Structures are given as C-alpha cells and as structure tokens.
Coordinates of C-alpha atoms in Angstrom, one line a residue:
X68 CA 216.1 91.0 114.6
X69 CA 217.0 89.0 111.5
X70 CA 214.4 89.1 108.5
X71 CA 214.2 86.1 105.8
X72 CA 213.2 86.2 102.6
X73 CA 212.7 84.4 99.8
X74 CA 211.4 85.3 96.0
X75 CA 208.6 82.9 94.4
X76 CA 207.5 83.4 90.7
X77 CA 203.4 83.2 90.3
X78 CA 200.7 83.8 87.9
X79 CA 200.6 87.4 88.8
X80 CA 204.3 88.5 89.0
X81 CA 207.3 87.8 91.3
X82 CA 206.3 87.8 95.2
X83 CA 208.7 88.7 97.5
X84 CA 208.0 86.8 101.0
X85 CA 209.5 88.0 104.6
X86 CA 209.7 86.3 107.9
X87 CA 210.7 86.5 111.4
X88 CA 212.9 84.3 113.4
X89 CA 210.0 82.1 114.8
X90 CA 209.3 81.4 110.9
X91 CA 206.1 83.4 111.0
X92 CA 205.1 85.2 107.5
X93 CA 205.6 89.2 107.8
X94 CA 204.7 90.0 104.6
X95 CA 204.0 89.1 101.1
X96 CA 205.0 92.2 98.3
X97 CA 204.7 92.4 94.4
X98 CA 207.2 94.8 92.4
X99 CA 205.9 97.9 92.1
X100 CA 203.6 97.7 95.2
X101 CA 202.2 101.0 96.8
X102 CA 204.0 100.3 100.2
X103 CA 205.5 97.0 99.3
X104 CA 209.1 95.7 100.5
X105 CA 212.3 95.4 98.8
X106 CA 215.0 93.0 99.8
X107 CA 217.6 95.1 102.2
X108 CA 221.1 94.9 103.1
X109 CA 221.3 92.1 105.9
X110 CA 218.4 90.1 105.0
X111 CA 219.4 86.4 104.7
X112 CA 217.7 84.7 101.8
X113 CA 216.5 81.2 103.0
X114 CA 213.8 79.5 100.7
X115 CA 213.6 76.2 102.8
X116 CA 211.8 78.7 105.8
X117 CA 208.8 79.7 103.3
X118 CA 208.3 75.9 102.0
X119 CA 204.6 75.5 103.4
X120 CA 203.9 79.2 102.4
X121 CA 205.1 78.6 98.9
X122 CA 203.1 75.2 98.8
X123 CA 199.9 76.9 99.6
X124 CA 200.5 79.7 97.1
X125 CA 200.8 77.2 94.5
X126 CA 197.7 75.4 95.6
X127 CA 195.9 78.6 95.6
X128 CA 197.3 79.6 92.1
X129 CA 196.2 76.3 90.8
X130 CA 192.7 76.8 92.2
X131 CA 193.1 73.9 94.7
X132 CA 193.2 76.1 97.9
X133 CA 190.5 78.3 99.3
X134 CA 192.2 79.3 102.6
X135 CA 195.7 80.0 104.0
X136 CA 196.7 78.2 106.8
X137 CA 200.5 80.2 107.6
X138 CA 201.4 81.5 110.9
X139 CA 201.5 85.3 110.5
X140 CA 203.2 88.0 112.4
X141 CA 202.1 91.5 111.3
X142 CA 202.3 94.4 113.4
X143 CA 199.5 97.5 112.9
X144 CA 197.6 99.6 115.2
X145 CA 194.7 98.3 116.9
X146 CA 192.4 99.4 114.3
X147 CA 194.4 98.4 111.7
X148 CA 194.7 94.9 113.2
X149 CA 190.7 94.7 113.6
X150 CA 190.5 95.6 109.7
X151 CA 193.1 93.0 108.8
X152 CA 191.1 90.6 110.9
X153 CA 188.0 91.4 109.1
X154 CA 189.3 90.7 106.0
X155 CA 190.9 87.4 106.9
X156 CA 187.2 86.6 107.1
X157 CA 185.9 87.4 103.7
X158 CA 185.7 84.1 101.8
X159 CA 187.2 82.6 98.9
X160 CA 185.3 83.7 95.9
X161 CA 183.1 86.7 97.7
X162 CA 183.7 90.0 98.0
X163 CA 182.7 92.8 100.5
X164 CA 182.9 96.8 100.3
X165 CA 184.6 99.2 102.3
X166 CA 181.2 100.2 104.0
X167 CA 181.0 96.4 105.4
X168 CA 184.1 96.0 106.5
X169 CA 183.6 99.4 108.6
X170 CA 180.2 97.8 109.9
X171 CA 181.9 94.5 110.6
X172 CA 184.3 96.1 113.2
X173 CA 181.8 98.7 114.5
X174 CA 183.2 101.6 112.9
X175 CA 180.8 104.5 111.7
X176 CA 180.4 104.8 108.1
X177 CA 182.4 108.3 108.0
X178 CA 185.4 105.6 108.9
X179 CA 185.2 104.3 105.3
X180 CA 188.5 106.3 104.5
X181 CA 190.5 104.9 107.3
X182 CA 189.3 101.6 106.2
X183 CA 190.5 102.2 103.2
X184 CA 193.9 103.3 104.5
X185 CA 194.3 100.1 106.9
X186 CA 193.6 97.6 103.6
X187 CA 195.8 99.5 101.6
X188 CA 198.7 99.0 104.2
X189 CA 197.9 95.6 104.5
X190 CA 201.3 93.9 104.3
X191 CA 199.9 90.3 103.3
X192 CA 198.7 90.7 99.3
X193 CA 197.2 87.5 98.5
X194 CA 196.9 85.5 101.8
X195 CA 195.1 88.5 103.6
X196 CA 192.8 88.7 101.1
X197 CA 192.0 93.1 100.6
X198 CA 191.9 91.8 96.7
X199 CA 188.2 90.9 98.2
X200 CA 187.1 94.7 98.9
X201 CA 185.3 96.3 96.5
X202 CA 183.7 99.6 95.9
X203 CA 180.0 99.8 96.9
X204 CA 179.0 100.3 93.7
X205 CA 180.4 97.0 92.3
X206 CA 183.5 98.6 91.1
X207 CA 186.9 97.3 91.3
X208 CA 188.6 99.9 93.5
X209 CA 192.4 100.2 94.7
X210 CA 194.7 97.8 95.2
X211 CA 198.3 98.2 96.6
X212 CA 199.3 95.5 94.1
X213 CA 197.9 97.2 91.2
X214 CA 194.3 96.9 89.9
X215 CA 195.6 94.3 86.9
X216 CA 196.5 91.9 89.8
X217 CA 193.1 93.0 91.7
X218 CA 191.1 91.5 88.8
X219 CA 193.5 88.2 88.2
X220 CA 193.2 87.1 91.5
X221 CA 189.3 87.8 91.5
X222 CA 188.8 85.9 88.4
X223 CA 191.0 83.2 89.6
X224 CA 188.8 82.9 92.8
X225 CA 185.7 82.9 90.2
X226 CA 184.3 86.6 90.8
X227 CA 182.7 87.7 88.1
X228 CA 181.0 91.0 87.1
X229 CA 183.3 93.5 89.1
X230 CA 183.1 97.1 87.2
X231 CA 186.7 98.5 86.0
X232 CA 187.4 101.5 88.1
X233 CA 185.9 104.5 86.5

C-alpha cells in the first residue's frame, strides 16, 4: 500500500500528515512526538491529496473551525477505537478526564491506565482531540506531542485554568 504525505507549517510546529490510497487521513504527527511518524523511503509526497485537511487545519488555528470534517482511516484494537471515538465526542473548548473517558465507554475506573495508553497511541494529533484530556485534579497531563503544544492547543480553544503537570 502506498503512503502519501505532506508537511505543513503550523503555530505548534511542523505537521506531518499521511494518507492512504482512498484519500483518508491516516496520521498527523509533530516532530519529537512519542510514537509519531517520520517520512519513510517509498512514501510519496502529494500535497494536493491533503488540500482539505490543510484548509481545515488553517481555519482551526485561525480560530474559525471548531470541528474537523475529514475522512480518517486509523487502525487500532477494538478498545483503542472506542477510546478514540470518545475523544472525537469531546467538544471544542471543553476538557474531559481519563476517568470520564473510561466511564463513557463503559470501562471501569481501574482501566484508566489503559485509557491513557490508548489516548497516547492516537495517530491523529489535533484533529482527534486527545489534547482535551486532562488529569482528574485539573492538571495538564501527558501528551504525545509535548505539554507545551497541549497548552497551546487548549489556549487556542479558550480553555483557561489548566494546571501545569506536577
């Protein structure tokens, strides 16, 4: 299967977008991201395939877009897919907790660590809003793209009062 990609500049740094032959977005990564993608030999640079994603990301960073309407094709376990669907339901400008995500998919409180692992494995930073998940005490907790980016994204969305990780 051919992987198509493009690189975009953004207020939170360079974004690497990958897509499949159908035109669906398969990942959005940032440099230094834990588990993020990097361009591989054989990938095809094809910015034209990502025109809609580029337009929507620009509108998001300009504060003009609150919900992405893009076709995704991500692969994860059934559990991860449930967690990622729960992330998709967290509205712009709002936050949730790992415990609330667990409850929303019918998982026990004991599953919070597994929830965190699934959120950390989200291949679609920004467009699947894992940055909106914070600690139960209101703290800014882990983010594969780095806490500074997480804070930038939450500030862009008007979320105030999130405590720095301690």
